[in-house]
Coordinates of C-alpha atoms in Angstrom, one line a residue:
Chain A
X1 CA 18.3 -24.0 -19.7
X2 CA 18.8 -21.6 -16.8
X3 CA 20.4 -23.3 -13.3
X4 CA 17.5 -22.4 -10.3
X5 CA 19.4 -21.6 -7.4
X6 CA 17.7 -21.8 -4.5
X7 CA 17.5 -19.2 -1.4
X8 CA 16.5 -19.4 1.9
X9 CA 15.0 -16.5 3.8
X10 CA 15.7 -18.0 7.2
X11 CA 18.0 -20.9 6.6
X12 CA 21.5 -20.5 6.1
X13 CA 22.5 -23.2 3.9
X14 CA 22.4 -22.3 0.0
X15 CA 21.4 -25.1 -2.0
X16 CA 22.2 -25.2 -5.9
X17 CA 19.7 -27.4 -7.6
X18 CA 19.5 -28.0 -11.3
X19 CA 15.2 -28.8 -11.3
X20 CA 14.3 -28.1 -14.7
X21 CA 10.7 -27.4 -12.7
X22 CA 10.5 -25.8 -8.7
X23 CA 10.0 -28.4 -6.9
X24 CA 7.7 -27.4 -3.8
X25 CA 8.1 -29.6 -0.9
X26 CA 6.3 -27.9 2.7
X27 CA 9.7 -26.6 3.6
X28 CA 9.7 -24.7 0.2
X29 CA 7.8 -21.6 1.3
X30 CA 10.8 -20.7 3.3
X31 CA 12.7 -20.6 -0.4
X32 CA 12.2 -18.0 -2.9
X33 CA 13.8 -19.0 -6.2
X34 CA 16.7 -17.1 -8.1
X35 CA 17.0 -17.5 -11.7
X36 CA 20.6 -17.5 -13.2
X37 CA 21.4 -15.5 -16.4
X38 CA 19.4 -12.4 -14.9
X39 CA 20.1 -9.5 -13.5
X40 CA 18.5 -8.6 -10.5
X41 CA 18.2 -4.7 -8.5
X42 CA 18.4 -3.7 -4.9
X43 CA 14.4 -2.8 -4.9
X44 CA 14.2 -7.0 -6.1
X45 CA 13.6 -5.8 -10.0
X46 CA 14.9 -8.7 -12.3
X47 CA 16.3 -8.1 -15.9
X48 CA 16.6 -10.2 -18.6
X49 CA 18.6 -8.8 -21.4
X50 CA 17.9 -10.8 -24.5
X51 CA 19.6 -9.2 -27.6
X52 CA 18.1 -5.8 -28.4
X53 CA 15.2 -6.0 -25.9
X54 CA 15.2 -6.8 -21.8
X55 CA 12.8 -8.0 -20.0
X56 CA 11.9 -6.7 -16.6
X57 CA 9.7 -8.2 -13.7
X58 CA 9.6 -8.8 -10.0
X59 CA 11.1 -11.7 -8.0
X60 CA 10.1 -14.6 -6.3
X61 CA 11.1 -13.1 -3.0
X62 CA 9.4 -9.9 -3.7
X63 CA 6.2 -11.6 -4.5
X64 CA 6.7 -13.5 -1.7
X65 CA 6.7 -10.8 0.6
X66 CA 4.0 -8.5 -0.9
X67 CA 1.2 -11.2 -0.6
X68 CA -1.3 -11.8 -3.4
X69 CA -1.2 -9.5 -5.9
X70 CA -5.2 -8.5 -7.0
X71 CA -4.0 -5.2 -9.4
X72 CA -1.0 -4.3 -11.2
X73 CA -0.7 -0.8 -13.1
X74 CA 1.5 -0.7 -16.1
X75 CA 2.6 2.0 -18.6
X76 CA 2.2 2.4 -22.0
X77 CA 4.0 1.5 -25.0
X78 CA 6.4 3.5 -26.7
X79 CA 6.9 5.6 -23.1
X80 CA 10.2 5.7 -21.5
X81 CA 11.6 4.3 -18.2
X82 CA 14.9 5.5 -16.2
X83 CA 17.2 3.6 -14.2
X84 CA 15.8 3.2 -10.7
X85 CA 13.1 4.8 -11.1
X86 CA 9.1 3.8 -10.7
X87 CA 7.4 2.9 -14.2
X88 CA 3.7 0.7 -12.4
X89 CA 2.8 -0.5 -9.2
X90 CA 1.8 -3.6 -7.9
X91 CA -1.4 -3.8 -5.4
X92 CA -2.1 -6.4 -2.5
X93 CA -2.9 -6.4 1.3
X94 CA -3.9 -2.9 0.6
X95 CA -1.1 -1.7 -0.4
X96 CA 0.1 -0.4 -3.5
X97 CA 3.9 -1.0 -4.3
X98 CA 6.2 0.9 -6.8
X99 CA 7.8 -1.2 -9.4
X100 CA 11.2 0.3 -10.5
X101 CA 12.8 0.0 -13.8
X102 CA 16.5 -1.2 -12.9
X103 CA 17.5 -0.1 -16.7
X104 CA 16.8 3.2 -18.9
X105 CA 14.9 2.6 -22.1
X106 CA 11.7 2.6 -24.2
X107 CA 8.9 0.7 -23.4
X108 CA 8.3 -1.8 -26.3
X109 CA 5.4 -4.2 -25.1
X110 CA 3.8 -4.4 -21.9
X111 CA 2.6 -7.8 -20.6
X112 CA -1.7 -7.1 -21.0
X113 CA -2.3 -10.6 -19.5
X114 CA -1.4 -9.0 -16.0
X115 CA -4.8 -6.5 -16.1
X116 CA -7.1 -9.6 -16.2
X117 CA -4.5 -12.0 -14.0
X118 CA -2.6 -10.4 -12.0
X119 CA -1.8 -13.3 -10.0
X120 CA 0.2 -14.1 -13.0
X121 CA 3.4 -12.4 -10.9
X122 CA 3.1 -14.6 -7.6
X123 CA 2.7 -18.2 -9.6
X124 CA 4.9 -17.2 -12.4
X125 CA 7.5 -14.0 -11.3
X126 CA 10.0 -14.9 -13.6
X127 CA 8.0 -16.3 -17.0
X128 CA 4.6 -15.5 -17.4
X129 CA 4.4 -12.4 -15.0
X130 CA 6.7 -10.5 -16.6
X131 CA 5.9 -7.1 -16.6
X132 CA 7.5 -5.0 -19.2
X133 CA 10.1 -5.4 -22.4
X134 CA 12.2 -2.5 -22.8
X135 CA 15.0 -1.2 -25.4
X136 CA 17.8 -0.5 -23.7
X137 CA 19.1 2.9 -24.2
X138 CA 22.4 2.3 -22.0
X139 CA 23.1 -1.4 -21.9
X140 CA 25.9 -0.7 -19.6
X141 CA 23.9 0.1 -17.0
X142 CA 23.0 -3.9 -16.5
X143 CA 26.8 -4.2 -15.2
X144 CA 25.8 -2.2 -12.3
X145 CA 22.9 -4.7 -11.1
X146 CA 23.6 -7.9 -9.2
X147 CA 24.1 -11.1 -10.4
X148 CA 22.4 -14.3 -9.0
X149 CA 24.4 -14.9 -6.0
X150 CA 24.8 -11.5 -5.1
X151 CA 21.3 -10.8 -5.3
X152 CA 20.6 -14.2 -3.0
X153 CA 23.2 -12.9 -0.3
X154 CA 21.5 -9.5 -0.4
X155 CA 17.6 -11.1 0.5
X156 CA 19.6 -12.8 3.1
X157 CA 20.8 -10.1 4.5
X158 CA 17.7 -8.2 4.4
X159 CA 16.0 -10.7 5.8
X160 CA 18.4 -11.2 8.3
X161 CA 18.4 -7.7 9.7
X162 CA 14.5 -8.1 10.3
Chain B
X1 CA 21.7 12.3 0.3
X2 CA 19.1 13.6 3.0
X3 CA 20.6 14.2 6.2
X4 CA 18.9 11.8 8.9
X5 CA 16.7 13.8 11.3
X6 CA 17.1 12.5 14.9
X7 CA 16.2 14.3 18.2
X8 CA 18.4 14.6 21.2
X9 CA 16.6 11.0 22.5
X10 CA 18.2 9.6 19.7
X11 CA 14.2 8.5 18.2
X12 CA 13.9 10.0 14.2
X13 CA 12.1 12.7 14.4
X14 CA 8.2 13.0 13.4
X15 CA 6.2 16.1 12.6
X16 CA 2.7 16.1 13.5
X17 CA 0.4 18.2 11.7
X18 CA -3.4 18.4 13.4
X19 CA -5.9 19.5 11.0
X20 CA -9.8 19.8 11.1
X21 CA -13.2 18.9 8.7
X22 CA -10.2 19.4 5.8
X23 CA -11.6 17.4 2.8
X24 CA -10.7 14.3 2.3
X25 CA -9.4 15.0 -1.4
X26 CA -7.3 17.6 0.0
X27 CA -5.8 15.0 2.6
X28 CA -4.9 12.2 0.3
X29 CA -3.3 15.5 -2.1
X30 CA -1.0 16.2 0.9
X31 CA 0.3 13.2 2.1
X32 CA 1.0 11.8 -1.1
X33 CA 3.0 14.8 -2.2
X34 CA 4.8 14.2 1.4
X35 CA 5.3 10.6 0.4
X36 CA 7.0 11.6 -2.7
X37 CA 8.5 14.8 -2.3
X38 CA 9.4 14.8 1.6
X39 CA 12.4 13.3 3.0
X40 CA 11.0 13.4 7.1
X41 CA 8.4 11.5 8.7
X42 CA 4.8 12.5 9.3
X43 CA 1.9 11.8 11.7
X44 CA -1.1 13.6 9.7
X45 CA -4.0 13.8 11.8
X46 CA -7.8 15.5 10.2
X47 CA -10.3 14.9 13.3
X48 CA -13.2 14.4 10.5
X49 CA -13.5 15.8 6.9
X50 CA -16.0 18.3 5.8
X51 CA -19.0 16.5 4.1
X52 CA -19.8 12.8 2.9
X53 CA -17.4 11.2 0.4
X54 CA -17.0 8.0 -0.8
X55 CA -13.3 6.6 -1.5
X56 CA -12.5 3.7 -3.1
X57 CA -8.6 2.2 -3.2
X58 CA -6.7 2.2 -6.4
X59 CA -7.8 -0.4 -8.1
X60 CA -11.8 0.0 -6.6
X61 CA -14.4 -0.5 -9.7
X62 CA -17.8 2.2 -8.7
X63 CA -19.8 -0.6 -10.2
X64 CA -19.1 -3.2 -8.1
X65 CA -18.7 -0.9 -4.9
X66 CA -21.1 1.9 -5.2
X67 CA -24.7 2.2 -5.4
X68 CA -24.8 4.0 -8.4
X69 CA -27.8 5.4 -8.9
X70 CA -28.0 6.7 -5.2
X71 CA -24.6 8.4 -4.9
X72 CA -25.5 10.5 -8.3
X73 CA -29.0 11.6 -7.3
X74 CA -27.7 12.3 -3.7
X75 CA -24.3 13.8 -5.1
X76 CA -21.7 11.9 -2.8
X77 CA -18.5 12.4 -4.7
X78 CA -16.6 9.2 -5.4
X79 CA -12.8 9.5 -5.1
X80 CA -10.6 7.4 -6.5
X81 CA -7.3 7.3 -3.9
X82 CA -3.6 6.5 -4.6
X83 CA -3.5 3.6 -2.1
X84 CA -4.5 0.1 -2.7
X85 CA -7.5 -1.2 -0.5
X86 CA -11.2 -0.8 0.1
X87 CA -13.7 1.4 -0.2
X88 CA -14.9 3.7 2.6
X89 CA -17.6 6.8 3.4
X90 CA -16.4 9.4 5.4
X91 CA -17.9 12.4 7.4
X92 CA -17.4 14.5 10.0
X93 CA -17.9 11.3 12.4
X94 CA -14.5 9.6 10.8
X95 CA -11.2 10.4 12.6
X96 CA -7.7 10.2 9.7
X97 CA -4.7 9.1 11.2
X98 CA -2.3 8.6 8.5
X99 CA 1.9 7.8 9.1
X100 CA 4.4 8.9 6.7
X101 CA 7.6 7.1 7.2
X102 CA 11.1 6.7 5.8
X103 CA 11.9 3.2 6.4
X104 CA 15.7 3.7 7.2
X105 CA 13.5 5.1 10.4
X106 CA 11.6 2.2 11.7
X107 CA 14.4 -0.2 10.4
X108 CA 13.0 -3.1 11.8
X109 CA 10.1 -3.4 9.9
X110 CA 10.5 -4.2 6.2
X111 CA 8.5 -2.2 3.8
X112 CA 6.0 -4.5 2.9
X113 CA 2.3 -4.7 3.6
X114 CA 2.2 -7.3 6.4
X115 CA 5.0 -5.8 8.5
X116 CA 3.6 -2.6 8.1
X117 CA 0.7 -3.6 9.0
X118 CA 1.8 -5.5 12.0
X119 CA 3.8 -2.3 13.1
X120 CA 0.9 0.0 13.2
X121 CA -1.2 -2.7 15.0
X122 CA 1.2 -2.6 18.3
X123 CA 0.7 1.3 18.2
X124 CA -2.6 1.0 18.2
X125 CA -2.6 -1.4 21.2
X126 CA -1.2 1.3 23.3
X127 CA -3.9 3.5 22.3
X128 CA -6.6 0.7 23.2
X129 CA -4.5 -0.9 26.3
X130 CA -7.9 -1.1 28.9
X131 CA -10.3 0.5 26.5
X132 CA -11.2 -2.0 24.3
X133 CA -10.1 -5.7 22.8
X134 CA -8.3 -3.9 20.1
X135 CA -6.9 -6.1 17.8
X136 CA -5.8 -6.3 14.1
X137 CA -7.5 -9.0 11.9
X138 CA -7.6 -9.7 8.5
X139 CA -5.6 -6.0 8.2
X140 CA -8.7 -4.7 9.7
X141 CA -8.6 -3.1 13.5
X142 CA -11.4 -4.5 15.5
X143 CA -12.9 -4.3 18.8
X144 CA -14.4 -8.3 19.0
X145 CA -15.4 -8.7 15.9
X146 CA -16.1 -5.4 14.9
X147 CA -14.5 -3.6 12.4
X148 CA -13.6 0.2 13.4
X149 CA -11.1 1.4 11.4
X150 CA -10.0 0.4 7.3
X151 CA -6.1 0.9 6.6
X152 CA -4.7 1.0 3.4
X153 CA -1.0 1.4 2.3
X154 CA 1.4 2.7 -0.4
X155 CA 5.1 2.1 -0.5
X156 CA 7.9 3.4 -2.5
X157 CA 11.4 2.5 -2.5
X158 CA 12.4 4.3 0.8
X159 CA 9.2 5.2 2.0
X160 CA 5.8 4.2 3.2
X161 CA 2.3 5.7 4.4
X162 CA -0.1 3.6 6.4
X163 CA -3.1 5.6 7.1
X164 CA -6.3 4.6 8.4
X165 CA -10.0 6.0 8.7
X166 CA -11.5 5.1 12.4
X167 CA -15.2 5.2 12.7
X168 CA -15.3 7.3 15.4
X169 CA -18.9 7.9 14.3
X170 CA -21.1 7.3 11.4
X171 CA -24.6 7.8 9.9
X172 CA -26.5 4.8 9.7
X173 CA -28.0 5.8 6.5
X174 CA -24.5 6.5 4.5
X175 CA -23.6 3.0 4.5
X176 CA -26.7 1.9 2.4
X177 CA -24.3 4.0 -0.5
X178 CA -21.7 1.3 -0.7
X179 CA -22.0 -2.6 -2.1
X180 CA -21.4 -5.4 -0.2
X181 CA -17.6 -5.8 -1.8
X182 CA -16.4 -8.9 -3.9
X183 CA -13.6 -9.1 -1.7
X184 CA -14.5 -9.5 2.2
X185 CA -12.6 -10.7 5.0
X186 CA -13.6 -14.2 6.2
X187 CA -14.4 -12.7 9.9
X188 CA -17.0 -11.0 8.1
X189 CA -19.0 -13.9 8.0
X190 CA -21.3 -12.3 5.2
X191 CA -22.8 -9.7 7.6
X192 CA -24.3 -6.4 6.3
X193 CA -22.4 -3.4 6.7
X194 CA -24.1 -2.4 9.8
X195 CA -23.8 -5.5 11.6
X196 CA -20.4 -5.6 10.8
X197 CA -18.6 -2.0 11.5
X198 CA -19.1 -0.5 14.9
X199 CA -18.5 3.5 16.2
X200 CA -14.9 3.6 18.1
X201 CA -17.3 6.8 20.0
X202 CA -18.6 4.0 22.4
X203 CA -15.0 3.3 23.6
X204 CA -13.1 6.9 23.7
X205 CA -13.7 10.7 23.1
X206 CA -12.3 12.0 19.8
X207 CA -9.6 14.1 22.2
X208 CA -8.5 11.0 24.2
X209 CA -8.1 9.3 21.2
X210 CA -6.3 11.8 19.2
X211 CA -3.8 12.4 22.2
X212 CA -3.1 8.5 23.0
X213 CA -2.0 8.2 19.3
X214 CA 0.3 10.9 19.5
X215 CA 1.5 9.6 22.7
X216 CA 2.2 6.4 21.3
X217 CA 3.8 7.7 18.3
X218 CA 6.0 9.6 20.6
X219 CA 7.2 5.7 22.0
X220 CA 8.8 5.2 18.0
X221 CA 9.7 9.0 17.5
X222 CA 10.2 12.1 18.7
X223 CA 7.3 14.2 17.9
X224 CA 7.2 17.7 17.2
X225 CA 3.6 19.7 15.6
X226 CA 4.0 21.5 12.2
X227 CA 0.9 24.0 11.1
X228 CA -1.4 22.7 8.5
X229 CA -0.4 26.0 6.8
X230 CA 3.0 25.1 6.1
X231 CA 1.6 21.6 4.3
X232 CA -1.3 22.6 2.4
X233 CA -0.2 23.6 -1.0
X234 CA 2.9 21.4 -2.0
X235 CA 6.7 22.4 -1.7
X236 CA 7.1 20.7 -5.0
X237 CA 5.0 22.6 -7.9
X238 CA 6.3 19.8 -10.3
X239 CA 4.1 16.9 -7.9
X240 CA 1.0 16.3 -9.7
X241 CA -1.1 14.1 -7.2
X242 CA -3.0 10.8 -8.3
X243 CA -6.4 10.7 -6.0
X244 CA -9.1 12.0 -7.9
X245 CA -12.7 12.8 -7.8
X246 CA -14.6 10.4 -10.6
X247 CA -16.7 12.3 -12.9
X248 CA -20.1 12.1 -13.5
X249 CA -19.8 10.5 -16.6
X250 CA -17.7 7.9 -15.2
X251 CA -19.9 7.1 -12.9
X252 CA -22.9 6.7 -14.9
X253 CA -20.6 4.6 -17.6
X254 CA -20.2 2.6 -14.5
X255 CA -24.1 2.5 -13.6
X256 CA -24.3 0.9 -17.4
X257 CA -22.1 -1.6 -16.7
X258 CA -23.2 -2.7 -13.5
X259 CA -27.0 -3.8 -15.4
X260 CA -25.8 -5.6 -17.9

């Protein structure tokens, strides 16, 4: 069962809390949640790699930040994806947003619930919004990406600086 | 890595490219190859666009937005743009200001939609400073509670365009093309179209206009014109642009759908 670490956007303090569920209080929509076990880019991509197959979505803070999302645009099966580089975009506030790959791969499903519900990604960033499920084609490339706590310091920081 | 591109003041620097009555497909063509493909900032300014066009955001559907059956009988192309947002008509009465940034060069406001938003907003209150009560609601700019001007946005990973089309003018009569959308601010209060837009041309000349924006761009940057000419056909021949005009066809598939 994965450990939810929480992160503040404008609190210091980091909390680590073992909630099997998020547990909203009023204070919460200062907190974006960071999952454990995934892997997580500098454009706030997250990666799970699960055997022969990752899985890649935004993250709490990114949907967060973007608003309500009322469009997403995906790719197709069977297409390919490079490191850092956009594969869909994401639309709210009138504004579309690129969604980078963090790995290199094929595309082996894409998440079809997201055409109809594409609020899917701001209740569920991490579970039922994923995105896309690729085959890696360089897992070594997920050693580059940032771990939990690295990725919590970074939002920190970037929010921080704003 | 691209070199940084400040002035002498120390402000990143911004070309300004003025065009005039280029079409609107032509416009959204450019500045999305110079979103892509550019590494410098841009003001793009087209003081109105050649004929009536329709343009929808990204993810618009012509059969809830459009009036079908008049747009194909009157021939208003529909265009389909690679920003997210409404849907718009545009004329030689609408004024394009569109901003091309790198966001390393407004570093204090984070590339997302709200912030973005926000930043444009205090630009445009130094245009409007004793004109007008200018003001930014529900990511529409306002005078009261009139809408003059719809913004829309795209952001990449370093980059972002906010662009706008300001009513400086309109006909009357173009409006009746577009739908009363499924998605409408609250300040909207269920008004029609004409109730609810009004023409910025009761509050400033197109010039005065044109010049206090690039005035208050020069407050964030430090502006310099380019020629249209050295813009118009794309630096990068491997940039295939997204905005496109709808065919026919689609648009009478969409006319089908919208009487079922």
């Amino acid at each position: 069962m994965a450990l939810r670490i929480w992160a503040s956007s404008t609190a210091n303090a980091l909390r680590l809390s073992t909630a099997t569920r998020p547990h909203f209080s009023p204070l919460s929509r200062c907190f974006s949640s960071v999952l454990d076990g995934l892997k997580y880019a500098n454009s706030h991509e997250w990666v799970k790699h699960d055997g022969s197959v990752a899985t890649i979505g935004i993250t709490d803070h990114a949907q967060d930040h973007l608003g309500e999302l009322v469009f997403v645009e995906l790719p197709e099966t069977g297409g390919l994806v490079a490191k850092a580089t956009g594969f869909g975009a994401v639309e709210s506030v009138k504004a579309t947003s690129d969604v980078n790959s963090p790995i290199s791969g094929e595309i082996v499903e894409v998440n079809k619930k997201l055409n109809d519900t594409p609020g899917l990604i701001n209740t569920s960033p991490y579970e039922d919004g994923w995105m896309i499920k690729v085959k890696p084609s360089d897992p070594s490339e997920l050693d580059s990406l940032m771990g939990a706590k690295e990725y919590i310091k970074f939002c920190e920081e970037e929010d921080a600086g704003h | 890595m691209a070199t940084r591109q400040v002035a002498r003041s120390g402000l990143p620097l911004m070309n300004i490219v003025r065009m005039k009555g280029v079409p609107i497909l032509k416009q959204l063509e450019i500045e999305e190859c110079l979103l892509r493909t550019s590494s410098d900032n841009w003001c793009i300014i087209n003081d109105g666009t050649d004929k009536p066009n329709i343009v929808m955001g990204i993810s618009g559907k012509p059969a809830e937005l459009v009036e079908i059956r008049p747009v194909l009988e009157d021939k208003i192309p529909v265009i389909r743009r690679f920003t997210g947002g409404g849907t718009v008509i545009v004329d030689h009465g609408t004024v394009f200001v569109s901003f091309i940034c790198n966001k390393n060069d407004v570093a204090d406001v984070q590339p997302y939609p709200r912030p973005i938003m926000s930043w444009s907003s205090l630009l445009y209150s130094q245009v409007f400073q004793g004109i007008a009560d200018f003001r930014l609601r529900e990511n529409d700019y306002v005078f009261g509670l009139r809408k003059f001007g719809g913004n829309a946005q795209s952001i990449t990973k370093n980059r972002w365009i906010h662009h706008t089309s300001f009513l400086w003018d309109y006909e009357a009569r173009n409006m009746s093309y577009l739908k009363h959308p499924q998605r409408a601010p609250e300040y909207r209060l269920a008004r029609d179209h004409l109730d609810f837009i009004c023409p910025m041309k009761d509050y400033i000349s197109r010039s005065d206009f044109i010049r206090k924006t690039i005035d208050a761009a020069g407050n964030h940057f430090s502006v310099e014109s380019t020629e249209f000419e050295a813009v118009k056909s794309p630096a990068n021949m491997k940039f295939t642009p997204t905005s496109r005009l709808l065919t026919n066809h689609e648009l009478e598939a969409a006319g089908k759908t919208s009487i079922l």
